[in-house]
Short mmCIF file of C-alpha atoms and ligand atoms in Angstrom, two decimals:
data_model
loop_
_atom_site.label_atom_id
_atom_site.label_comp_id
_atom_site.label_asym_id
_atom_site.label_seq_id
_atom_site.Cartn_x
_atom_site.Cartn_y
_atom_site.Cartn_z
CA MET A 3 -21.42 7.92 12.01
CA ALA A 4 -19.35 6.40 9.30
CA ARG A 5 -21.30 5.95 5.80
CA ILE A 6 -22.09 2.44 4.66
CA THR A 7 -21.94 1.58 0.99
CA THR A 8 -23.03 -1.57 -0.71
CA SER A 9 -20.85 -1.03 -3.62
CA PRO A 10 -18.31 -3.96 -4.38
CA ASP A 11 -16.16 -1.14 -5.89
CA PHE A 12 -13.85 1.10 -3.94
CA SER A 13 -14.38 4.83 -4.12
CA ARG A 14 -11.62 7.31 -5.11
CA GLU A 15 -11.55 8.29 -1.43
CA GLU A 16 -10.86 4.82 -0.34
CA VAL A 17 -8.00 4.45 -2.72
CA GLY A 18 -6.79 7.76 -1.70
CA LEU A 19 -6.58 6.60 2.08
CA ALA A 20 -5.24 3.26 0.97
CA SER A 21 -2.11 4.82 -0.84
CA ARG A 22 -1.56 7.04 1.91
CA ASN A 23 -1.82 4.43 4.60
CA PRO A 24 0.24 1.26 3.49
CA GLY A 25 -0.34 -2.10 5.02
CA MET A 26 2.45 -4.53 5.69
CA PRO A 27 3.38 -6.97 3.02
CA LEU A 28 2.35 -10.35 4.54
CA GLU A 29 5.87 -11.82 3.49
CA GLY A 30 7.18 -9.28 6.13
CA MET A 31 5.94 -11.93 8.74
CA ARG A 32 9.31 -13.78 8.06
CA TYR A 33 11.09 -11.22 10.45
CA PRO A 34 10.26 -11.35 13.97
CA VAL A 35 10.74 -7.69 14.24
CA THR A 36 8.93 -5.74 11.70
CA PRO A 37 11.50 -3.52 9.50
CA VAL A 38 10.51 0.13 9.72
CA GLY A 39 9.60 0.59 6.25
CA MET A 40 7.23 -2.67 6.29
CA HIS A 41 5.25 -1.67 9.55
CA TYR A 42 1.81 -0.44 8.46
CA LEU A 43 0.90 3.16 8.76
CA LEU A 44 -2.35 4.88 9.75
CA ILE A 45 -2.46 8.73 9.72
CA HIS A 46 -5.78 10.32 9.83
CA PHE A 47 -4.67 13.90 9.02
CA ASP A 48 -1.22 15.05 8.25
CA ILE A 49 2.16 14.25 9.56
CA PRO A 50 2.83 17.21 11.64
CA PHE A 51 6.10 19.07 11.84
CA VAL A 52 7.65 19.11 15.17
CA ASP A 53 11.04 20.56 15.80
CA PRO A 54 12.94 18.21 18.34
CA ALA A 55 15.18 21.06 19.56
CA THR A 56 12.22 22.91 20.83
CA TYR A 57 10.11 20.20 21.93
CA GLU A 58 8.51 19.76 25.22
CA LEU A 59 5.84 17.43 26.59
CA PRO A 60 3.72 19.10 29.38
CA ILE A 61 1.83 16.79 31.93
CA THR A 62 -0.88 18.96 33.16
CA GLY A 63 -4.60 19.06 34.28
CA ARG A 64 -5.64 17.43 37.57
CA VAL A 65 -2.25 16.72 38.97
CA GLN A 66 -0.48 18.07 42.04
CA LYS A 67 2.79 19.24 40.19
CA PRO A 68 2.63 19.76 36.50
CA LEU A 69 5.74 18.60 34.54
CA ARG A 70 7.22 19.89 31.27
CA LEU A 71 9.85 17.52 29.83
CA THR A 72 12.24 18.00 27.16
CA LEU A 73 13.16 14.99 24.91
CA ASP A 74 16.74 14.59 26.57
CA GLU A 75 14.90 14.76 30.12
CA LEU A 76 12.59 11.82 28.90
CA LYS A 77 15.29 9.89 27.37
CA ALA A 78 17.38 10.23 30.68
CA ARG A 79 14.46 8.47 32.54
CA PRO A 80 14.52 4.58 33.01
CA ALA A 81 14.04 3.02 29.55
CA VAL A 82 12.50 -0.21 28.42
CA THR A 83 12.58 -1.97 24.87
CA MET A 84 9.89 -4.45 23.89
CA PRO A 85 8.53 -5.85 20.81
CA VAL A 86 4.62 -4.91 20.58
CA MET A 87 2.12 -6.27 18.08
CA MET A 88 0.38 -3.48 16.63
CA GLU A 89 -2.83 -3.70 14.56
CA CYS A 90 -5.32 -0.99 13.29
CA ALA A 91 -8.87 -1.52 14.53
CA GLY A 92 -9.85 -1.43 10.98
CA THR A 93 -8.12 -4.46 9.70
CA GLY A 94 -10.42 -6.63 7.79
CA ARG A 95 -12.94 -3.82 6.89
CA ALA A 96 -12.50 -4.29 3.10
CA HIS A 97 -13.88 -7.97 3.50
CA LEU A 98 -17.10 -6.62 4.84
CA SER A 99 -20.34 -6.42 2.81
CA PRO A 100 -21.79 -3.92 3.09
CA ARG A 101 -18.66 -2.10 3.52
CA PRO A 102 -18.01 0.92 5.96
CA VAL A 103 -16.27 3.66 3.96
CA SER A 104 -12.77 4.24 5.69
CA ALA A 105 -9.28 2.83 5.32
CA PRO A 106 -10.26 -0.33 3.23
CA TRP A 107 -7.86 -2.76 5.01
CA ARG A 108 -7.65 -6.41 4.36
CA ASP A 109 -5.59 -8.27 6.47
CA GLU A 110 -2.38 -6.15 6.50
CA ALA A 111 -2.71 -3.38 8.92
CA ILE A 112 -0.29 -4.91 11.12
CA GLY A 113 3.32 -4.88 12.53
CA CYS A 114 5.48 -6.00 15.49
CA ALA A 115 8.26 -3.36 16.05
CA GLU A 116 10.66 -3.05 18.90
CA TRP A 117 9.78 0.19 20.96
CA THR A 118 11.99 1.99 23.30
CA GLY A 119 10.51 4.41 25.85
CA THR A 120 9.91 5.32 29.20
CA PRO A 121 7.16 4.01 31.39
CA LEU A 122 4.06 6.53 31.66
CA ARG A 123 3.29 5.40 35.21
CA SER A 124 6.07 6.85 36.83
CA LEU A 125 5.66 10.05 35.17
CA LEU A 126 2.11 10.25 36.34
CA GLU A 127 3.18 9.31 39.95
CA GLU A 128 5.67 11.93 39.80
CA ALA A 129 3.09 14.61 38.61
CA GLY A 130 0.72 13.28 41.40
CA LEU A 131 -2.73 12.53 40.09
CA LEU A 132 -5.59 14.41 42.21
CA ASP A 133 -8.37 12.52 43.68
CA ASP A 134 -10.93 13.75 41.07
CA ALA A 135 -8.80 12.58 38.24
CA VAL A 136 -10.63 9.86 36.22
CA GLU A 137 -8.81 9.59 32.85
CA VAL A 138 -5.75 10.64 31.02
CA LEU A 139 -6.08 12.56 27.84
CA PHE A 140 -3.28 12.18 25.12
CA THR A 141 -3.32 14.82 22.38
CA GLY A 142 -1.30 14.65 19.16
CA HIS A 143 0.07 17.48 17.13
CA ASP A 144 -1.86 16.71 14.17
CA ARG A 145 -5.29 18.50 13.51
CA GLY A 146 -8.01 17.94 11.07
CA ILE A 147 -11.85 17.40 10.49
CA ASP A 148 -13.43 14.20 10.78
CA GLN A 149 -17.17 13.54 11.25
CA GLU A 150 -17.58 17.40 10.54
CA VAL A 151 -15.70 18.25 13.70
CA GLU A 152 -12.46 19.98 13.71
CA GLN A 153 -9.95 18.45 16.14
CA SER A 154 -6.56 17.35 17.36
CA TYR A 155 -6.20 13.40 17.13
CA GLU A 156 -6.75 12.82 20.93
CA ARG A 157 -7.77 9.58 22.97
CA SER A 158 -8.02 9.15 26.73
CA LEU A 159 -7.34 5.95 28.72
CA THR A 160 -8.90 5.42 32.16
CA LEU A 161 -6.48 5.72 35.09
CA GLU A 162 -6.44 1.85 35.31
CA ASP A 163 -5.39 1.58 31.87
CA ALA A 164 -3.00 4.58 31.81
CA LEU A 165 -1.07 2.98 35.00
CA ARG A 166 -0.62 -0.41 33.34
CA GLU A 167 3.04 -0.82 33.61
CA GLU A 168 3.59 -1.86 30.12
CA VAL A 169 2.42 1.48 28.74
CA ILE A 170 5.14 3.73 27.43
CA LEU A 171 5.93 7.01 26.12
CA ALA A 172 8.11 5.69 22.94
CA TYR A 173 11.01 7.68 21.40
CA GLU A 174 12.76 4.83 19.44
CA MET A 175 11.33 2.00 16.94
CA ASN A 176 13.58 -0.64 16.14
CA GLY A 177 16.62 1.12 17.82
CA GLN A 178 16.19 4.38 15.94
CA PRO A 179 14.67 7.60 16.63
CA LEU A 180 10.98 7.42 15.71
CA PRO A 181 10.41 7.96 11.97
CA LEU A 182 8.46 11.06 11.23
CA GLN A 183 5.35 8.87 10.04
CA HIS A 184 5.23 6.62 13.32
CA GLY A 185 4.99 9.87 15.78
CA PHE A 186 8.34 11.59 15.82
CA PRO A 187 9.62 12.67 18.52
CA LEU A 188 7.37 11.07 21.01
CA ARG A 189 4.37 8.64 20.96
CA LEU A 190 2.28 6.60 23.38
CA VAL A 191 2.39 2.77 22.94
CA VAL A 192 -0.41 0.84 24.51
CA PRO A 193 0.43 -3.00 24.24
CA ASP A 194 -2.36 -5.35 23.66
CA TRP A 195 -4.98 -2.59 22.44
CA TYR A 196 -5.81 -1.76 18.81
CA GLY A 197 -3.53 0.95 17.21
CA MET A 198 -5.81 3.91 17.85
CA ALA A 199 -4.85 4.09 21.34
CA SER A 200 -1.22 4.63 20.63
CA VAL A 201 -1.31 8.31 20.14
CA LYS A 202 1.51 9.77 17.91
CA TRP A 203 3.24 13.03 17.91
CA LEU A 204 2.31 13.55 21.48
CA LYS A 205 1.61 17.28 22.34
CA GLU A 206 0.29 17.01 25.88
CA ILE A 207 -0.77 14.59 28.22
CA LYS A 208 -3.54 15.69 30.74
CA ALA A 209 -5.26 14.30 33.67
CA ILE A 210 -8.88 15.19 33.36
CA SER A 211 -11.90 14.89 35.84
CA GLU A 212 -14.74 14.01 33.34
CA PRO A 213 -14.58 11.20 30.74
CA PHE A 214 -13.26 12.39 27.37
CA GLU A 215 -16.03 12.68 24.82
CA GLY A 216 -14.07 13.56 21.43
CA VAL A 217 -14.80 12.19 18.20
CA GLN A 218 -12.04 9.58 18.29
CA GLN A 219 -13.16 8.42 21.69
CA THR A 220 -17.16 8.39 21.38
CA VAL A 221 -18.21 8.66 17.98
CA LEU A 222 -15.44 6.31 16.25
CA TYR A 223 -14.10 3.09 17.60
CA HIS A 224 -17.19 1.49 18.96
CA TYR A 225 -18.66 -1.89 18.22
CA ARG A 226 -22.31 -1.02 17.08
CA GLN A 227 -24.93 -2.96 14.86
CA SER A 228 -26.82 0.19 14.10
CA GLU A 229 -26.09 3.91 14.28
CA GLU A 230 -28.57 4.53 17.06
CA GLU A 231 -26.72 2.33 19.41
CA SER A 232 -23.90 3.60 21.94
CA GLY A 233 -22.32 0.51 21.52
CA THR A 234 -19.09 -0.63 23.40
CA PRO A 235 -15.49 0.74 22.97
CA VAL A 236 -13.02 -1.01 20.78
CA THR A 237 -9.97 -1.88 23.13
CA ARG A 238 -8.02 -5.00 22.86
CA GLN A 239 -7.03 -6.82 19.77
CA ASN A 240 -8.95 -9.92 18.81
CA PRO A 241 -7.12 -13.13 18.12
CA ARG A 242 -5.74 -13.52 14.70
CA ALA A 243 -3.25 -15.87 12.92
CA LEU A 244 -1.98 -14.98 9.43
CA MET A 245 0.23 -16.97 7.02
CA VAL A 246 2.85 -15.53 4.68
CA PRO A 247 1.16 -16.69 1.49
CA PRO A 248 3.14 -19.74 0.12
CA GLY A 249 4.50 -20.09 -3.45
CA MET A 250 4.31 -17.11 -6.02
CA PRO A 251 1.75 -14.72 -6.76
CA GLU A 252 -0.17 -13.67 -9.99
CA TYR A 253 0.54 -9.88 -10.18
CA LEU A 254 -3.15 -8.56 -10.27
CA SER A 255 -5.10 -11.09 -8.37
CA ARG A 256 -2.32 -12.11 -5.90
CA LYS A 257 -3.52 -15.70 -6.43
CA ARG A 258 -0.75 -18.07 -5.53
CA HIS A 259 0.99 -20.94 -7.62
CA LEU A 260 2.89 -23.73 -6.13
CA SER A 261 4.39 -27.06 -7.53
CA ALA A 262 3.05 -30.30 -5.78
CA GLY A 263 4.91 -31.74 -2.73
CA ARG A 264 5.56 -30.53 0.72
CA THR A 265 5.62 -26.81 1.60
CA LEU A 266 6.42 -25.46 4.95
CA VAL A 267 3.57 -22.76 5.70
CA GLU A 268 4.50 -20.30 8.28
CA GLY A 269 3.00 -17.19 9.83
CA ARG A 270 2.35 -15.09 13.14
CA ALA A 271 -0.26 -15.01 15.61
CA TRP A 272 -1.35 -12.75 18.29
CA SER A 273 -4.41 -11.73 20.74
CA GLY A 274 -4.76 -8.84 23.00
CA PHE A 275 -6.76 -11.04 25.50
CA GLY A 276 -3.91 -13.20 26.30
CA PRO A 277 -1.36 -15.38 24.90
CA VAL A 278 -1.99 -17.44 21.62
CA GLU A 279 -2.25 -21.20 22.87
CA ARG A 280 -3.27 -22.75 19.34
CA VAL A 281 -3.08 -22.12 15.68
CA GLU A 282 -4.89 -24.44 13.12
CA PHE A 283 -4.12 -24.58 9.31
CA SER A 284 -6.90 -25.68 6.70
CA ALA A 285 -6.10 -26.55 3.06
CA ASP A 286 -9.85 -27.06 2.39
CA GLY A 287 -11.41 -23.72 3.08
CA GLY A 288 -11.96 -24.25 6.69
CA TYR A 289 -13.78 -27.97 6.67
CA THR A 290 -10.78 -29.95 8.33
CA TRP A 291 -8.07 -28.24 10.50
CA ASP A 292 -4.54 -29.47 11.71
CA ASP A 293 -2.70 -28.04 14.62
CA ALA A 294 0.39 -26.06 13.66
CA GLU A 295 3.61 -25.80 15.61
CA LEU A 296 3.94 -22.76 17.84
CA ASP A 297 7.45 -21.17 18.77
CA GLU A 298 8.19 -19.12 21.97
CA PRO A 299 7.09 -15.59 21.52
CA ALA A 300 9.82 -13.09 21.73
CA GLY A 301 7.88 -11.18 24.38
CA ARG A 302 4.72 -10.83 26.35
CA TYR A 303 3.26 -8.29 23.84
CA ALA A 304 4.82 -9.73 20.73
CA TRP A 305 3.17 -11.98 17.91
CA VAL A 306 4.25 -15.53 17.94
CA ARG A 307 5.59 -17.57 14.93
CA TRP A 308 3.71 -20.66 13.73
CA SER A 309 4.48 -23.13 11.00
CA HIS A 310 3.09 -26.31 9.59
CA GLU A 311 4.19 -28.47 7.01
CA TRP A 312 1.55 -28.95 4.30
CA ASP A 313 1.75 -31.80 1.79
CA ALA A 314 0.17 -30.57 -1.33
CA ARG A 315 0.18 -34.00 -3.08
CA GLU A 316 -2.56 -33.45 -5.75
CA PRO A 317 -2.51 -30.83 -8.34
CA GLY A 318 -5.67 -28.72 -8.01
CA GLU A 319 -7.24 -25.60 -6.40
CA TYR A 320 -6.94 -25.12 -2.70
CA GLU A 321 -8.00 -22.60 -0.20
CA LEU A 322 -5.57 -22.21 2.69
CA CYS A 323 -6.80 -20.96 6.06
CA ALA A 324 -5.26 -20.13 9.55
CA ARG A 325 -7.15 -19.79 12.83
CA ALA A 326 -5.68 -18.64 16.35
CA THR A 327 -7.02 -19.28 19.86
CA ASP A 328 -5.94 -17.50 22.74
CA ALA A 329 -5.72 -18.45 26.55
CA ALA A 330 -9.02 -16.82 27.24
CA GLY A 331 -10.68 -19.17 24.77
CA LYS A 332 -11.31 -16.52 22.16
CA THR A 333 -10.84 -17.68 18.37
CA GLN A 334 -11.61 -16.32 14.86
CA PRO A 335 -15.02 -16.72 13.04
CA LEU A 336 -15.02 -18.61 9.55
CA ASP A 337 -16.61 -15.56 7.95
CA ASN A 338 -15.76 -12.06 8.46
CA ASP A 339 -19.47 -11.10 8.01
CA GLU A 340 -20.28 -12.81 11.36
CA VAL A 341 -18.49 -10.15 13.34
CA TRP A 342 -19.91 -7.37 11.00
CA ASN A 343 -20.23 -3.93 12.80
CA GLN A 344 -20.94 -0.33 11.62
CA GLY A 345 -17.42 0.99 11.60
CA GLY A 346 -15.81 -2.22 10.38
CA TYR A 347 -13.67 -2.72 13.72
CA GLY A 348 -12.03 -5.84 15.03
CA ILE A 349 -12.96 -7.95 12.05
CA ASN A 350 -10.83 -11.18 12.52
CA GLY A 351 -12.51 -13.79 10.07
CA VAL A 352 -10.03 -16.52 9.29
CA GLN A 353 -7.59 -15.56 6.42
CA ARG A 354 -8.19 -17.14 3.21
CA VAL A 355 -5.56 -17.70 0.69
CA SER A 356 -6.28 -19.21 -2.87
CA VAL A 357 -3.49 -21.46 -4.17
CA SER A 358 -3.24 -23.30 -7.38
CA VAL A 359 -1.10 -26.50 -7.14
CA GLY A 360 0.48 -27.61 -10.42
N1 MTE B 407 -1.52 11.66 16.63
C1 MTE B 407 -2.20 10.54 16.06
N2 MTE B 407 -1.95 9.20 16.55
C2 MTE B 407 -2.30 8.17 16.00
C3 MTE B 407 -3.06 8.40 14.69
C4 MTE B 407 -3.20 9.56 14.14
O1 MTE B 407 -3.92 9.67 13.10
N3 MTE B 407 -2.72 10.59 14.68
N4 MTE B 407 -3.62 7.19 14.21
C5 MTE B 407 -3.88 6.23 15.15
C6 MTE B 407 -4.10 4.80 14.63
S1 MTE B 407 -5.90 4.54 14.18
C7 MTE B 407 -3.38 3.80 14.46
S2 MTE B 407 -4.03 2.22 13.81
C8 MTE B 407 -1.83 3.79 14.83
C9 MTE B 407 -1.03 3.58 13.61
O2 MTE B 407 0.25 3.69 14.13
P1 MTE B 407 1.47 3.39 13.07
O3 MTE B 407 1.14 4.42 11.80
O4 MTE B 407 2.71 3.76 13.68
O5 MTE B 407 1.54 1.99 12.49
O6 MTE B 407 -1.70 5.09 15.30
C10 MTE B 407 -2.69 5.64 16.15
N5 MTE B 407 -2.13 7.16 16.71
MO1 MO B 408 -6.10 2.44 13.30
#
């Protein structure tokens, strides 16, 4: 299991992980489709070298007719393009105390890109799943060591999840070939779920007759209060609203400075459990809340823009907060430590932005 440290300082390893895996600058939420260079990145091992000219994707295992597809063959199949909200399950981890040592995200491991690809379902139907198939395993070309086990990055989905019509094999991001760091030449995109399910640099898809028990499936990505628990798997994205921090920042502390008067505060909200139905804004650290205005989302799996006109009449110190509630009635806790868990997954406490009004 992941090591827990009580130190308020970040280790060299965490700083190293943070500089390999950048988050999205929150001002990037002004754009409905996240530009490629602003989308967060999470790469567990190295970016593998994959030659597109010789690339082939095998679909094997418990199927009647194993398939092998080139990139051109995949691109010749029916294509869908959709904006998909993607978030790393570790978002919010750095707010916790004690803090699990892993990628030290605050609120920014997010992005909503437009992915183009071919539905996985029709490929699995063409290969013909055998009766004893229970899961589909997705293996990446990248290899490394985690939790002292050498492994390829790989994760499975149950048949039910793998056959969801919105699950695609994507070869384009924002209308361009997948960038190397985002899974070139082919990745899985599993809408509504945290990012770990969307396996990049796909090497093989295999129908299997036993549940997959690899490190990324059973050791990591579980909600656990203690190391002994088996826990519950991390799947869908918890509701979250974030604002573009208003005004201008101080370089080091990122504290905001703003002149008194009316300010339009805007941001984005999403949930993997159903559409966001309400976003609230608070200027007093979460004691009183106002309803924000919601736009129409650009798609079923996209984030939704919200805005609120805040009248900062009095000079002084403020703590701005945003909170989302989804159609399932799920909302965000006021304090991140309320949802503390061993791995620091799915941490969705309300965002807090310190602002000095002058
Ligand atoms: N092959 C492979 N796929 C992967 C990963 C990885 O390290 N290797 N990281 C996963 C995790 S934890 C996340 S959050 C997303 C990040 O996708 P992005 O870097 O395109 O934003 O990819 C997932 N797919
Ligand atoms: Mo992640």
